[in-house]
Short mmCIF file of C-alpha atoms in Angstrom, two decimals:
data_model
loop_
_atom_site.label_atom_id
_atom_site.label_comp_id
_atom_site.label_asym_id
_atom_site.label_seq_id
_atom_site.Cartn_x
_atom_site.Cartn_y
_atom_site.Cartn_z
CA MET A 1 -2.10 19.64 -43.20
CA TYR A 2 -0.12 22.59 -41.82
CA LYS A 3 2.67 21.82 -39.35
CA PRO A 4 4.95 24.37 -37.67
CA ILE A 5 8.44 24.04 -39.10
CA TYR A 6 10.02 22.99 -35.80
CA ILE A 7 7.51 20.11 -35.45
CA PHE A 8 8.08 19.01 -39.05
CA ILE A 9 11.88 19.05 -38.72
CA GLY A 10 11.81 17.47 -35.21
CA LEU A 11 9.69 14.54 -36.39
CA ARG A 12 11.84 14.26 -39.52
CA TYR A 13 14.94 13.91 -37.34
CA LEU A 14 13.16 11.29 -35.23
CA TRP A 15 12.53 8.89 -38.08
CA ASN A 16 12.73 8.81 -41.84
CA PRO A 17 13.68 6.06 -44.30
CA HIS A 18 16.96 7.75 -45.21
CA LEU A 19 18.37 7.78 -41.67
CA PRO A 20 21.57 5.74 -41.24
CA ASN A 21 21.08 2.39 -39.47
CA PHE A 22 23.28 3.55 -36.59
CA LYS A 23 20.93 6.44 -35.79
CA LYS A 24 17.88 4.22 -36.11
CA ILE A 25 19.39 1.79 -33.60
CA ILE A 26 20.15 4.63 -31.15
CA THR A 27 16.58 5.95 -31.42
CA ILE A 28 15.10 2.47 -30.97
CA LEU A 29 17.35 1.77 -27.95
CA SER A 30 16.34 5.09 -26.36
CA ILE A 31 12.64 4.24 -26.80
CA LEU A 32 13.19 0.67 -25.52
CA GLY A 33 15.10 1.93 -22.47
CA ILE A 34 12.23 4.22 -21.48
CA SER A 35 9.61 1.52 -22.26
CA ILE A 36 11.30 -1.14 -20.13
CA GLY A 37 11.83 1.31 -17.27
CA ILE A 38 8.24 2.55 -17.29
CA SER A 39 6.70 -0.93 -17.66
CA SER A 40 8.79 -2.40 -14.83
CA THR A 41 7.97 0.59 -12.60
CA ILE A 42 4.21 0.36 -13.22
CA VAL A 43 4.12 -3.44 -12.73
CA THR A 44 6.19 -3.26 -9.53
CA ILE A 45 4.19 -0.40 -8.02
CA SER A 46 0.93 -2.21 -8.90
CA ILE A 47 2.19 -5.30 -7.04
CA ILE A 48 3.11 -3.15 -4.02
CA ASN A 49 -0.38 -1.59 -4.16
CA GLY A 50 -1.84 -5.09 -4.28
CA PHE A 51 0.05 -6.17 -1.16
CA GLN A 52 -0.96 -2.97 0.64
CA ASN A 53 -4.59 -3.50 -0.35
CA LYS A 54 -4.42 -7.13 0.82
CA PHE A 55 -2.86 -6.01 4.10
CA LYS A 56 -5.57 -3.38 4.51
CA ASN A 57 -8.50 -5.71 3.70
CA GLU A 58 -7.35 -9.00 5.21
CA ILE A 59 -5.54 -7.81 8.31
CA LEU A 60 -6.52 -4.23 9.15
CA SER A 61 -10.23 -4.92 8.63
CA PHE A 62 -10.21 -7.34 11.57
CA ILE A 63 -8.08 -5.44 14.06
CA PRO A 64 -8.95 -1.92 15.30
CA HIS A 65 -6.80 0.85 13.88
CA ILE A 66 -6.88 2.75 17.19
CA ILE A 67 -7.62 1.62 20.75
CA ILE A 68 -8.40 4.17 23.46
CA THR A 69 -8.25 2.91 27.05
CA ASN A 70 -6.58 3.63 30.40
CA LYS A 71 -3.88 1.98 32.52
CA ASN A 72 -6.37 -0.34 34.22
CA ARG A 73 -8.07 -1.26 30.94
CA ASN A 74 -11.37 -0.43 32.61
CA VAL A 75 -13.20 2.79 31.70
CA ASN A 76 -16.71 4.17 32.05
CA LYS A 77 -18.79 4.34 28.88
CA LEU A 78 -19.82 7.91 29.72
CA ASP A 79 -16.19 9.08 29.69
CA PHE A 80 -15.95 8.68 25.92
CA PRO A 81 -13.67 11.41 24.45
CA LYS A 82 -16.10 13.21 22.13
CA GLU A 83 -13.24 15.14 20.53
CA ILE A 84 -12.54 12.01 18.45
CA LEU A 85 -15.78 12.57 16.53
CA LYS A 86 -14.29 15.74 15.01
CA LEU A 87 -11.66 13.76 13.11
CA LYS A 88 -12.50 13.39 9.40
CA ASN A 89 -10.75 10.05 8.89
CA VAL A 90 -12.91 8.13 11.39
CA LYS A 91 -15.07 5.36 9.87
CA LYS A 92 -16.66 3.75 12.95
CA ILE A 93 -16.26 3.71 16.73
CA THR A 94 -17.39 0.99 19.15
CA ASN A 95 -16.75 0.31 22.80
CA PHE A 96 -15.37 -3.13 23.57
CA ILE A 97 -14.68 -5.59 26.35
CA SER A 98 -11.52 -7.60 25.90
CA LYS A 99 -8.96 -9.45 27.99
CA LYS A 100 -6.05 -11.83 27.54
CA VAL A 101 -6.87 -15.23 29.06
CA ILE A 102 -5.29 -18.60 29.63
CA ILE A 103 -7.08 -21.39 27.76
CA GLU A 104 -6.93 -24.83 29.32
CA ASP A 105 -8.18 -28.05 27.78
CA LYS A 106 -7.44 -31.72 28.43
CA LYS A 107 -4.13 -31.69 26.55
CA GLU A 108 -2.72 -28.17 26.29
CA ILE A 109 -2.59 -24.66 27.72
CA ASN A 110 -2.65 -21.68 25.36
CA ILE A 111 -3.04 -17.92 25.47
CA GLY A 112 -6.08 -16.32 23.88
CA GLU A 113 -8.14 -13.14 23.91
CA ILE A 114 -11.82 -12.96 24.77
CA ILE A 115 -13.97 -10.37 22.99
CA GLY A 116 -17.35 -9.45 24.46
CA ILE A 117 -19.82 -8.80 21.65
CA LYS A 118 -23.39 -7.66 21.22
CA THR A 119 -25.21 -10.21 19.08
CA LYS A 120 -27.45 -7.45 17.69
CA ASN A 121 -24.45 -5.58 16.25
CA LYS A 122 -23.97 -7.82 13.21
CA LYS A 123 -22.14 -5.26 11.04
CA ILE A 124 -18.96 -5.49 13.11
CA LEU A 125 -18.97 -9.29 12.77
CA GLU A 126 -19.89 -9.56 9.08
CA ASN A 127 -16.32 -10.53 8.11
CA TYR A 128 -16.38 -13.45 10.56
CA ASN A 129 -19.10 -15.34 8.63
CA ILE A 130 -20.88 -16.51 11.80
CA LYS A 131 -24.45 -15.34 11.15
CA ASN A 132 -25.79 -18.88 11.48
CA VAL A 133 -24.31 -19.45 14.96
CA LEU A 134 -24.30 -15.92 16.37
CA TYR A 135 -27.61 -16.52 18.16
CA THR A 136 -25.92 -19.16 20.36
CA LEU A 137 -24.03 -16.42 22.24
CA ASN A 138 -26.82 -15.69 24.69
CA SER A 139 -26.30 -14.25 28.15
CA ARG A 140 -28.02 -17.17 29.92
CA GLU A 141 -25.26 -19.68 29.13
CA TYR A 142 -21.50 -19.46 28.83
CA HIS A 143 -21.00 -20.14 25.13
CA ALA A 144 -18.07 -19.21 22.89
CA ILE A 145 -17.18 -19.04 19.20
CA ILE A 146 -13.45 -19.55 18.59
CA GLY A 147 -11.05 -19.28 15.65
CA LYS A 148 -10.39 -22.25 13.41
CA GLU A 149 -6.63 -22.34 14.08
CA LEU A 150 -7.18 -22.03 17.83
CA ALA A 151 -9.60 -24.98 17.71
CA LYS A 152 -6.92 -27.02 15.94
CA LYS A 153 -4.31 -26.15 18.55
CA LEU A 154 -6.66 -27.08 21.39
CA HIS A 155 -7.90 -30.22 19.60
CA VAL A 156 -11.53 -29.25 20.25
CA ASN A 157 -14.71 -29.30 18.20
CA ILE A 158 -18.21 -27.83 18.48
CA ASN A 159 -19.97 -28.78 21.77
CA ASP A 160 -16.63 -29.37 23.52
CA LYS A 161 -15.80 -27.27 26.58
CA ILE A 162 -12.74 -25.16 27.31
CA LYS A 163 -11.63 -23.63 30.59
CA LEU A 164 -10.78 -19.91 30.52
CA ILE A 165 -8.68 -18.36 33.27
CA VAL A 166 -8.31 -14.61 33.81
CA LEU A 167 -5.16 -13.50 35.60
CA PRO A 168 -5.30 -10.45 37.92
CA THR A 169 -3.79 -7.27 36.45
CA SER A 170 -1.31 -6.72 39.32
CA LYS A 171 0.81 -8.78 41.72
CA LYS A 172 -1.12 -7.52 44.75
CA LYS A 173 -4.43 -8.68 43.31
CA PHE A 174 -2.83 -11.96 42.34
CA LEU A 175 -1.84 -12.59 45.97
CA LYS A 176 -5.15 -11.45 47.47
CA ASN A 177 -7.76 -12.68 45.00
CA ARG A 178 -8.49 -16.04 43.54
CA LEU A 179 -8.36 -16.54 39.80
CA ASN A 180 -11.44 -16.08 37.63
CA ILE A 181 -12.14 -19.48 36.08
CA GLN A 182 -15.08 -20.35 33.85
CA LEU A 183 -16.03 -23.21 31.54
CA PHE A 184 -17.26 -22.20 28.09
CA LYS A 185 -19.05 -24.44 25.62
CA ILE A 186 -17.92 -24.07 21.99
CA THR A 187 -20.95 -23.41 19.78
CA GLY A 188 -19.19 -22.27 16.63
CA VAL A 189 -15.88 -21.89 14.80
CA PHE A 190 -15.00 -18.93 12.57
CA SER A 191 -12.42 -18.75 9.80
CA THR A 192 -11.14 -15.43 8.46
CA ASN A 193 -7.80 -16.63 7.00
CA ASN A 194 -6.25 -14.13 9.37
CA GLU A 195 -4.04 -14.37 12.43
CA ILE A 196 -7.03 -13.66 14.70
CA ASP A 197 -8.10 -17.26 13.99
CA GLU A 198 -5.24 -18.30 16.28
CA TYR A 199 -6.27 -16.48 19.45
CA GLN A 200 -9.69 -14.76 19.42
CA ILE A 201 -12.65 -16.08 21.43
CA LEU A 202 -16.04 -14.41 20.97
CA ILE A 203 -18.43 -14.46 23.93
CA ASN A 204 -21.59 -12.58 24.91
CA GLU A 205 -20.96 -9.06 26.23
CA LYS A 206 -22.91 -9.62 29.48
CA ASN A 207 -21.01 -12.84 30.13
CA ALA A 208 -17.77 -10.94 29.56
CA LEU A 209 -18.80 -8.30 32.14
CA ASN A 210 -19.53 -10.98 34.73
CA PHE A 211 -16.43 -13.02 33.92
CA LEU A 212 -14.12 -9.99 34.22
CA ASN A 213 -15.96 -8.51 37.24
CA TYR A 214 -16.77 -5.30 35.36
CA ASP A 215 -19.59 -2.92 36.30
CA GLN A 216 -22.50 -2.68 33.86
CA SER A 217 -21.28 0.76 32.75
CA SER A 218 -17.66 -0.36 32.32
CA VAL A 219 -15.80 -1.30 29.15
CA THR A 220 -12.17 -1.99 28.30
CA GLY A 221 -12.09 1.01 25.99
CA TRP A 222 -13.07 2.11 22.50
CA ARG A 223 -12.05 0.65 19.17
CA ILE A 224 -11.78 2.97 16.18
CA TRP A 225 -11.61 2.05 12.49
CA LEU A 226 -10.35 4.64 10.02
CA LYS A 227 -11.25 5.25 6.39
CA ASP A 228 -7.56 5.17 5.53
CA PRO A 229 -5.38 3.58 8.24
CA PHE A 230 -2.20 4.52 6.34
CA THR A 231 -2.82 8.24 6.96
CA LEU A 232 -3.01 7.80 10.72
CA ASP A 233 -1.80 10.78 12.79
CA ILE A 234 -1.52 9.24 16.25
CA GLN A 235 0.02 12.33 17.86
CA LYS A 236 -2.99 14.43 16.87
CA ILE A 237 -5.33 11.94 18.56
CA LYS A 238 -3.20 11.81 21.72
CA LYS A 239 -3.41 15.60 22.05
CA LEU A 240 -7.23 15.51 22.02
CA ASN A 241 -7.42 13.84 25.41
CA LYS A 242 -4.41 13.22 27.64
CA ASN A 243 -6.32 11.17 30.24
CA PHE A 244 -6.34 8.04 28.09
CA ILE A 245 -3.80 5.70 26.55
CA VAL A 246 -3.95 5.66 22.74
CA LEU A 247 -2.68 2.58 20.92
CA ASP A 248 -2.54 2.25 17.14
CA TRP A 249 -2.25 -0.67 14.73
CA LYS A 250 1.36 0.23 13.88
CA MET A 251 2.41 -0.82 17.38
CA LYS A 252 1.09 -4.33 16.76
CA LYS A 253 2.06 -4.53 13.09
CA GLY A 254 5.09 -2.25 13.27
CA GLU A 255 7.57 -4.57 11.55
CA LEU A 256 5.22 -5.25 8.65
CA PHE A 257 4.43 -1.54 8.30
CA LYS A 258 8.15 -0.66 8.28
CA ALA A 259 8.76 -3.33 5.63
CA MET A 260 6.06 -1.75 3.46
CA GLN A 261 7.62 1.69 3.94
CA ILE A 262 11.05 0.33 2.95
CA GLU A 263 9.46 -1.19 -0.17
CA ASN A 264 8.10 2.23 -1.12
CA TYR A 265 11.50 3.89 -0.61
CA ILE A 266 13.23 1.20 -2.68
CA MET A 267 10.61 1.62 -5.40
CA LEU A 268 11.20 5.40 -5.41
CA PHE A 269 14.96 4.83 -5.65
CA PHE A 270 14.60 2.46 -8.61
CA PHE A 271 12.18 4.84 -10.32
CA ILE A 272 14.70 7.71 -10.02
CA LEU A 273 17.46 5.40 -11.27
CA ILE A 274 15.35 4.36 -14.27
CA LEU A 275 14.61 8.01 -15.08
CA LEU A 276 18.31 8.87 -14.89
CA VAL A 277 19.15 6.05 -17.32
CA ALA A 278 16.33 7.15 -19.64
CA GLY A 279 17.52 10.76 -19.45
CA PHE A 280 21.10 9.68 -20.19
CA ASN A 281 19.86 7.80 -23.28
CA ILE A 282 18.04 10.94 -24.46
CA VAL A 283 21.17 13.07 -23.93
CA ILE A 284 23.31 10.65 -25.96
CA SER A 285 20.71 10.35 -28.72
CA LEU A 286 20.19 14.11 -29.05
CA THR A 287 23.92 14.88 -28.82
CA ILE A 288 24.57 12.53 -31.74
CA HIS A 289 21.75 14.20 -33.69
CA VAL A 290 23.16 17.66 -32.91
CA LEU A 291 26.69 16.69 -33.98
CA ASP A 292 25.35 15.15 -37.16
CA LYS A 293 23.03 18.05 -37.97
CA LYS A 294 25.30 20.95 -36.96
CA ASN A 295 25.63 22.04 -40.59
CA ASN A 296 21.84 22.04 -40.98
CA ILE A 297 21.52 24.03 -37.75
CA SER A 298 24.02 26.58 -39.07
CA VAL A 299 22.06 26.87 -42.32
CA PHE A 300 18.82 27.39 -40.34
CA GLN A 301 20.50 30.16 -38.33
CA SER A 302 21.97 31.83 -41.40
CA GLN A 303 18.52 31.73 -43.05
CA GLY A 304 17.10 33.64 -40.07
CA LEU A 305 15.41 30.83 -38.13
CA PRO A 306 15.15 32.07 -34.52
CA ARG A 307 17.14 30.25 -31.87
CA TYR A 308 14.02 29.39 -29.87
CA LYS A 309 12.64 27.48 -32.89
CA ILE A 310 15.90 25.54 -33.16
CA MET A 311 15.47 24.72 -29.47
CA LEU A 312 11.90 23.59 -30.16
CA ILE A 313 13.13 21.23 -32.90
CA PHE A 314 15.16 19.22 -30.39
CA ILE A 315 12.50 19.51 -27.68
CA VAL A 316 10.05 17.93 -30.17
CA LEU A 317 12.63 15.22 -30.94
CA GLY A 318 13.35 14.45 -27.26
CA SER A 319 9.72 14.61 -26.13
CA SER A 320 8.66 12.37 -29.06
CA ILE A 321 11.14 9.68 -27.96
CA SER A 322 9.91 10.06 -24.37
CA ILE A 323 6.19 9.96 -25.24
CA ILE A 324 6.58 6.92 -27.53
CA GLY A 325 8.66 5.12 -24.88
CA ASN A 326 6.15 5.94 -22.15
CA LEU A 327 3.22 4.86 -24.32
CA PHE A 328 4.80 1.50 -25.18
CA GLY A 329 5.90 0.97 -21.57
CA THR A 330 2.39 1.68 -20.24
CA ILE A 331 0.77 -0.66 -22.79
CA ILE A 332 3.25 -3.46 -22.00
CA SER A 333 2.72 -3.05 -18.23
CA ILE A 334 -1.09 -3.12 -18.55
CA ILE A 335 -0.90 -6.27 -20.71
CA LEU A 336 1.36 -7.95 -18.11
CA ILE A 337 -0.91 -6.86 -15.24
CA PHE A 338 -4.03 -8.25 -16.89
CA GLN A 339 -2.20 -11.47 -17.74
CA LYS A 340 -1.86 -12.42 -14.06
CA ASP A 341 -1.22 -16.09 -14.77
CA PHE A 342 1.75 -15.28 -17.00
CA LEU A 343 3.08 -12.78 -14.46
CA ASN A 344 2.72 -15.35 -11.66
CA PHE A 345 4.54 -17.89 -13.85
CA LEU A 346 7.46 -15.50 -14.36
CA ILE A 347 7.71 -14.72 -10.64
CA ASN A 348 7.32 -18.38 -9.59
CA ILE A 349 10.45 -19.21 -11.59
CA PHE A 350 12.37 -17.57 -8.73
CA PHE A 351 9.83 -17.89 -5.88
CA ILE A 352 7.71 -20.96 -5.14
CA ASP A 353 3.93 -20.77 -4.65
CA ILE A 354 3.52 -17.00 -4.43
CA LYS A 355 0.24 -15.51 -5.58
CA ILE A 356 0.76 -11.92 -6.62
CA PRO A 357 -2.01 -9.46 -5.67
CA ILE A 358 -2.22 -6.53 -8.08
CA LYS A 359 -4.04 -3.23 -7.82
CA ILE A 360 -3.93 -0.56 -10.53
CA ILE A 361 -4.23 3.07 -9.45
CA PRO A 362 -4.68 5.17 -12.64
CA ILE A 363 -3.46 8.40 -11.03
CA GLN A 364 -0.14 6.71 -10.18
CA ILE A 365 0.34 5.62 -13.80
CA PHE A 366 -0.44 9.18 -14.91
CA ILE A 367 2.07 10.68 -12.44
CA ILE A 368 4.77 8.17 -13.47
CA ASN A 369 4.31 9.04 -17.15
CA ILE A 370 4.15 12.82 -16.61
CA THR A 371 7.24 12.75 -14.36
CA SER A 372 9.15 10.64 -16.87
CA ILE A 373 8.23 12.90 -19.80
CA PHE A 374 9.06 16.06 -17.84
CA LEU A 375 12.48 14.80 -16.70
CA THR A 376 13.42 13.45 -20.13
CA ILE A 377 12.51 16.82 -21.67
CA LEU A 378 14.79 18.47 -19.09
CA SER A 379 17.57 16.15 -20.22
CA THR A 380 17.37 17.73 -23.70
CA LEU A 381 18.65 21.08 -22.36
CA TYR A 382 22.36 20.29 -22.73
CA PRO A 383 22.17 19.13 -26.38
CA ILE A 384 19.94 22.14 -27.15
CA TRP A 385 22.42 24.52 -25.52
CA TYR A 386 25.24 22.91 -27.53
CA ALA A 387 23.20 23.31 -30.74
CA ILE A 388 22.41 27.03 -30.39
CA LYS A 389 25.79 28.20 -29.04
CA SER A 390 27.59 27.32 -32.28
CA MET A 391 28.58 30.10 -34.68
CA PRO A 392 27.06 29.35 -38.13
CA SER A 393 29.67 31.36 -40.08
CA ARG A 394 32.58 29.43 -38.52
CA ILE A 395 30.97 26.02 -39.10
CA LEU A 396 30.04 26.78 -42.70
CA SER A 397 33.49 28.22 -43.47
CA ASP A 398 35.09 24.94 -42.34
CA GLU A 399 33.08 22.98 -44.92
#
């Protein structure tokens, strides 16, 4: 099979049975360095993706990504800002009735949040797993479905009653008006394994209107869910309509979001550091090869081999080390990722009872490998420059 001479010589320099053990060790260490760096990068970034996916599915699926309301938290349904519909990232929009309330039972007082819901709109509530008890939220009686953790805090069960108290929104109203107080019978308990289990109370929408003294055309605002909440451009939404207050999920989950951003920056830093180490290994390996093969290079030049082909010899050598290292690193990382139990065992040596969520994004693995190969090939430039700048007549005359 025909091979261009620079490929044949480059692969010959990479590995052959007659290479000294020292050179073999250097080549193996260069490949291992790249493999370990790539595998650790892919595993770590897959774990970060897993945590982001868990955050997106288990937390952001239950809370709205954007809330549009006004200062009084009381808007007319007909005043809906239609400009929002032009945004491409919007998944669904619903109006809502919500209010912070004081919850009083026989033993304790807690703070909760009532949510007025339409029992017909089951899609919004599908994650709550309350299909069997949703019918109990009728407008004729004051019934409520509360979170599991909230029920534990209040020491209440199904068919028990809780007293909900709505505080006026301003001091003037507090002095003039009496408090809104209403008894609600618990007809169901939901469990989402989310923080909303600790404070949310679901009641019928019409009961919520009456309880909060809202008009029939009034709502608290609009809740918006996005296709990708991580690409939220809140300033763009605020510019669409300046008459409303726009709140986003980052305000409520700001610390967690910042922590995730810091994780990404740290991951980027370590990836760059790993690439620098890998590139340094390539430089050392190729420099040793160039110093050892300088006589051969001089012979090639004196025989009329063009300089660009000499350059290609060492590019083939460097890229071969990089490709092999990347290939082994990717295979090792995929094996570790699919062996979740083993990976959890390794991590639980240092951390107790942590279940590691993992999500593989193929395009990220591709970008990591391409970037690594490209930068390691760039690191071959110095040894190549050193190889072609030498004068063959001077080197051969010294022998």
